[in-house]
Coordinates of C-alpha atoms in Angstrom, one line a residue:
Chain A
M1 CA -17.3 11.3 20.5
I2 CA -14.3 12.2 22.7
Q3 CA -16.6 13.7 25.3
A4 CA -18.3 10.4 25.7
L5 CA -15.0 8.6 26.5
N6 CA -13.8 8.4 30.1
N7 CA -11.4 11.2 31.1
E8 CA -8.4 9.0 31.6
L9 CA -8.6 7.4 28.2
S10 CA -9.4 10.8 26.7
K11 CA -6.1 12.2 28.1
E12 CA -4.1 9.2 26.9
L13 CA -5.6 9.5 23.5
K14 CA -4.7 13.2 23.4
L15 CA -1.1 12.2 24.1
Y16 CA -1.3 9.4 21.5
Y17 CA -2.5 11.9 18.8
R18 CA 0.2 14.4 19.8
D19 CA 2.8 11.7 19.4
I20 CA 1.5 10.8 15.9
E21 CA 1.5 14.5 15.1
D22 CA 5.1 14.9 16.2
S23 CA 6.1 11.8 14.2
L24 CA 4.6 13.0 11.0
I25 CA 7.0 15.3 9.1
C26 CA 4.6 16.7 6.5
G27 CA 2.6 19.7 5.7
R28 CA -0.1 20.8 8.2
K29 CA -2.9 20.0 5.8
T30 CA -1.7 16.5 5.3
R31 CA -1.1 16.0 9.0
N32 CA -4.5 17.3 10.0
K33 CA -6.2 15.1 7.4
I34 CA -4.4 11.9 8.5
L35 CA -5.0 12.7 12.2
S36 CA -8.7 13.5 11.5
S37 CA -9.1 10.1 9.8
I38 CA -7.4 8.3 12.7
R39 CA -9.5 10.2 15.3
D40 CA -12.7 9.2 13.6
A41 CA -11.6 5.6 13.3
V42 CA -10.5 5.5 17.0
S43 CA -13.9 6.9 18.0
D44 CA -15.6 4.2 15.9
F45 CA -13.4 1.5 17.4
I46 CA -14.1 2.6 21.0
S47 CA -17.8 2.8 20.4
S48 CA -17.7 -0.8 19.2
N49 CA -15.3 -1.8 22.0
P50 CA -16.4 0.2 25.1
N51 CA -14.0 -1.6 27.4
A52 CA -10.9 -0.8 25.2
D53 CA -8.0 0.9 27.0
I54 CA -5.1 2.8 25.4
M55 CA -3.0 -0.3 25.0
T56 CA -5.8 -2.0 23.0
V57 CA -6.1 1.2 20.8
K58 CA -2.4 1.4 20.2
S59 CA -2.1 -2.3 19.3
H60 CA -5.0 -2.0 16.9
F61 CA -4.0 1.3 15.3
G62 CA -0.2 1.0 15.6
S63 CA 2.4 3.0 17.2
P64 CA 3.0 6.6 16.0
K65 CA 6.3 5.4 14.5
E66 CA 4.5 2.7 12.5
I67 CA 2.0 5.2 11.2
A68 CA 4.8 7.7 10.3
N69 CA 6.8 5.0 8.6
Q70 CA 3.8 4.1 6.4
Y71 CA 3.4 7.7 5.5
Y72 CA 7.1 8.0 4.5
S73 CA 7.0 4.8 2.4
N74 CA 4.2 6.4 0.3
A75 CA 5.4 10.0 0.3
D76 CA 7.6 11.6 -2.3
S77 CA 11.1 12.1 -1.0
D78 CA 11.2 15.7 -2.5
E79 CA 8.1 16.4 -0.4
I80 CA 9.7 15.2 2.8
K81 CA 13.0 17.1 2.0
A82 CA 11.0 20.3 1.4
E83 CA 9.2 19.9 4.7
I84 CA 12.4 19.2 6.6
N85 CA 13.9 22.3 4.9
I86 CA 10.9 24.4 6.0
R87 CA 11.3 23.1 9.6
K88 CA 15.1 23.8 9.5
T89 CA 14.4 27.4 8.2
I90 CA 11.9 28.0 11.0
I91 CA 14.3 26.7 13.7
V92 CA 17.2 28.8 12.2
C93 CA 14.9 31.9 12.1
V94 CA 13.8 31.4 15.8
L95 CA 17.4 30.9 16.9
A96 CA 18.5 34.0 15.0
V97 CA 15.8 36.1 16.6
L98 CA 16.8 34.8 20.0
L99 CA 20.4 35.4 19.4
I100 CA 19.8 39.0 18.2
T101 CA 17.6 39.6 21.2
V102 CA 20.3 38.4 23.6
I103 CA 22.9 40.5 21.8
I104 CA 20.8 43.6 21.9
Y105 CA 20.0 43.0 25.6
T106 CA 23.6 42.5 26.4
I107 CA 24.7 45.6 24.5
S108 CA 22.0 47.7 26.2
M109 CA 23.1 46.4 29.6
I110 CA 26.7 47.3 28.9
M111 CA 25.7 50.8 27.7
V112 CA 23.6 51.3 30.9
T113 CA 26.5 50.2 33.1
I114 CA 29.0 52.5 31.2
R115 CA 26.6 55.5 31.5
G116 CA 26.2 54.7 35.2
V117 CA 29.9 54.7 35.8
K118 CA 30.3 58.0 33.9
D119 CA 27.5 59.6 35.9
L120 CA 29.2 58.7 39.2
T121 CA 30.6 61.9 40.9
G122 CA 33.5 59.9 42.1
Y123 CA 34.3 60.9 45.7
N124 CA 34.4 64.1 47.7
V125 CA 37.3 64.9 50.0
I126 CA 36.0 66.2 53.2
T127 CA 38.6 68.1 55.3
I128 CA 37.9 68.2 58.9
S129 CA 39.8 70.9 60.6
A130 CA 39.8 70.8 64.3
T131 CA 40.8 73.9 66.4
Y132 CA 42.6 73.1 69.6
Q133 CA 41.7 75.1 72.6
S134 CA 43.7 74.8 75.8
D135 CA 42.0 74.7 79.3
T136 CA 43.4 78.1 80.2
D137 CA 41.9 79.7 77.1
V138 CA 38.6 78.2 77.9
S139 CA 38.7 79.6 81.5
N140 CA 39.8 83.0 80.4
S141 CA 37.0 83.3 77.9
D142 CA 34.6 82.3 80.6
L143 CA 35.8 85.1 82.9
K144 CA 35.3 87.7 80.2
Chain B
M1 CA 19.2 -14.9 16.7
E2 CA 17.5 -11.8 18.0
V3 CA 19.2 -9.6 15.4
V4 CA 18.1 -12.1 12.7
Q5 CA 14.5 -11.9 13.9
I6 CA 14.5 -8.1 14.0
A7 CA 16.0 -8.0 10.5
A8 CA 13.3 -10.4 9.3
N9 CA 10.5 -8.3 10.8
N10 CA 12.0 -5.2 9.2
S11 CA 12.1 -6.8 5.8
Q12 CA 8.5 -8.0 6.2
N13 CA 7.5 -4.5 7.1
N14 CA 9.2 -3.1 4.1
F15 CA 7.4 -5.5 1.8
K16 CA 4.1 -4.7 3.5
K17 CA 4.6 -0.9 3.2
G18 CA 5.2 -1.3 -0.5
A19 CA 2.2 -3.6 -1.0
T20 CA -0.3 -1.7 1.1
A21 CA -1.5 0.7 -1.6
L22 CA -1.9 -2.2 -4.1
I23 CA -4.0 -4.2 -1.6
I24 CA -6.2 -1.2 -0.6
L25 CA -7.0 -0.5 -4.3
L26 CA -7.7 -4.2 -4.8
F27 CA -10.2 -4.3 -2.0
L28 CA -11.9 -1.0 -3.0
R29 CA -12.4 -2.5 -6.5
E30 CA -15.0 -4.8 -4.7
G31 CA -16.9 -1.8 -3.3
D32 CA -16.6 1.1 -0.9
M33 CA -15.1 0.3 2.5
Y34 CA -13.9 2.0 5.6
G35 CA -10.6 1.7 7.3
Y36 CA -11.5 -1.0 9.8
Q37 CA -13.0 -3.2 7.1
I38 CA -9.9 -2.9 5.0
A39 CA -7.6 -3.9 7.9
Q40 CA -9.8 -6.9 8.8
L41 CA -10.0 -8.1 5.2
M42 CA -6.2 -8.0 4.9
K43 CA -6.0 -10.1 8.0
E44 CA -8.7 -12.6 6.9
R45 CA -7.6 -13.1 3.3
S46 CA -3.9 -13.5 4.3
D47 CA -4.7 -15.9 7.1
G48 CA -3.0 -13.4 9.4
D49 CA 0.2 -13.3 7.5
F50 CA -0.4 -9.8 6.2
T51 CA -1.6 -7.6 9.0
V52 CA -1.3 -3.9 9.0
P53 CA -2.3 -1.7 12.0
E54 CA -5.4 0.2 11.1
G55 CA -3.7 3.5 11.8
S56 CA -1.0 2.8 9.2
L57 CA -3.7 2.5 6.5
Y58 CA -4.7 6.2 6.8
P59 CA -1.4 7.7 5.5
A60 CA -1.6 5.3 2.6
L61 CA -5.3 6.2 2.0
Y62 CA -4.5 9.9 2.2
K63 CA -1.8 9.6 -0.4
L64 CA -4.2 7.7 -2.7
I65 CA -6.9 10.4 -2.2
E66 CA -4.3 13.1 -2.9
Q67 CA -3.3 11.4 -6.2
G68 CA -7.0 11.2 -7.2
F69 CA -7.1 7.4 -7.2
V70 CA -9.5 7.2 -4.3
S71 CA -12.2 9.5 -2.9
D72 CA -13.5 9.6 0.6
E73 CA -17.0 10.3 1.9
K74 CA -18.2 10.8 5.5
R75 CA -21.4 8.8 6.2
Q76 CA -23.6 9.0 9.3
V77 CA -23.7 5.7 11.2
G78 CA -26.1 5.7 14.1
K79 CA -26.9 9.0 15.9
R80 CA -23.5 10.5 16.5
L81 CA -21.0 8.4 14.8
T82 CA -19.6 9.2 11.4
R83 CA -17.6 6.8 9.3
V84 CA -15.3 7.6 6.4
Y85 CA -15.9 5.4 3.4
Y86 CA -13.3 5.1 0.6
H87 CA -14.3 4.8 -3.0
L88 CA -12.1 3.7 -6.0
E89 CA -12.1 6.2 -8.8
D90 CA -11.6 5.4 -12.5
R91 CA -8.0 6.7 -12.3
G92 CA -7.5 4.3 -9.3
R93 CA -8.7 1.4 -11.4
Q94 CA -6.1 2.2 -14.1
H95 CA -3.4 2.7 -11.5
L96 CA -4.3 -0.7 -9.9
E97 CA -3.8 -2.4 -13.2
Q98 CA -0.5 -0.8 -13.5
L99 CA 0.5 -1.7 -10.0
L100 CA -0.5 -5.3 -10.5
N101 CA 1.5 -5.5 -13.7
D102 CA 4.5 -4.0 -11.9
Y103 CA 4.0 -6.4 -9.0
Y104 CA 3.9 -9.5 -11.2
T105 CA 6.9 -8.4 -13.2
V106 CA 9.0 -7.7 -10.1
R107 CA 7.8 -10.9 -8.4
N108 CA 8.6 -13.1 -11.4
G109 CA 12.0 -11.4 -11.7
I110 CA 12.8 -12.1 -8.0
D111 CA 11.5 -15.7 -8.3
R112 CA 13.7 -16.3 -11.3
I113 CA 16.7 -14.8 -9.5
I114 CA 16.0 -17.0 -6.4
N115 CA 15.6 -20.1 -8.5
R116 CA 18.7 -19.5 -10.6
S117 CA 20.7 -18.7 -7.5
G118 CA 20.0 -22.0 -5.7
G119 CA 16.7 -21.0 -4.2
D120 CA 15.8 -21.2 -0.5
S121 CA 16.4 -24.7 0.8
S122 CA 14.3 -24.2 3.9
L123 CA 11.2 -23.5 1.9
E124 CA 11.5 -26.6 -0.4

């Protein structure tokens, strides 16, 4: 049905669905099921109201916050806690991986720098010795 | 005054959230319905005093399905459109009876508390 909608409304609906998705702190299965029901209902609503814009849709179906609040009022608090804990664990894991990567990168850069410094030959002392020849010596040698 | 209005709206919303499942089950006892029908019926039968955005019904409906009180079925409407109809299961009927009992018990309790505490003069 979405293909039948005009492009602008379709884009705005995508954002609306994404906002609902972000507002719902629940398992993927639950979220997908609720979103699927809302998508079907929105398609139905738009086919009955072809001139509807995104504001009409939002006022009829409610804001993402209202939808999420309704979910939380029916959901088990343990279920929500478990989902929040899963999210926290994922965030902590991602941050830990990032931190480890940064540490490894920093250490490897330090090692490369230290190795580079050790490999440097330092500096060579070049002695330039100049031999002075007087004008008379030069003329004598020419005569010979 | 604005703060009082916001607080009043919030308390109304809290009452609505709690009662939504009860009302959905009550309507489905009359026959299978889809989301829009339920939202419209709420509006009509409450004379506009109990309105819930249609989108808010789906989390409540999903919970009722998950608990086995309601089942859903996709039905073809027209050429391309499908509509999800919700059906009240036997377990749902029993749960509805329980919810109605709970509701009347709590409501009567609150009424008694209000009456014995001087009541609300603005409503008299």
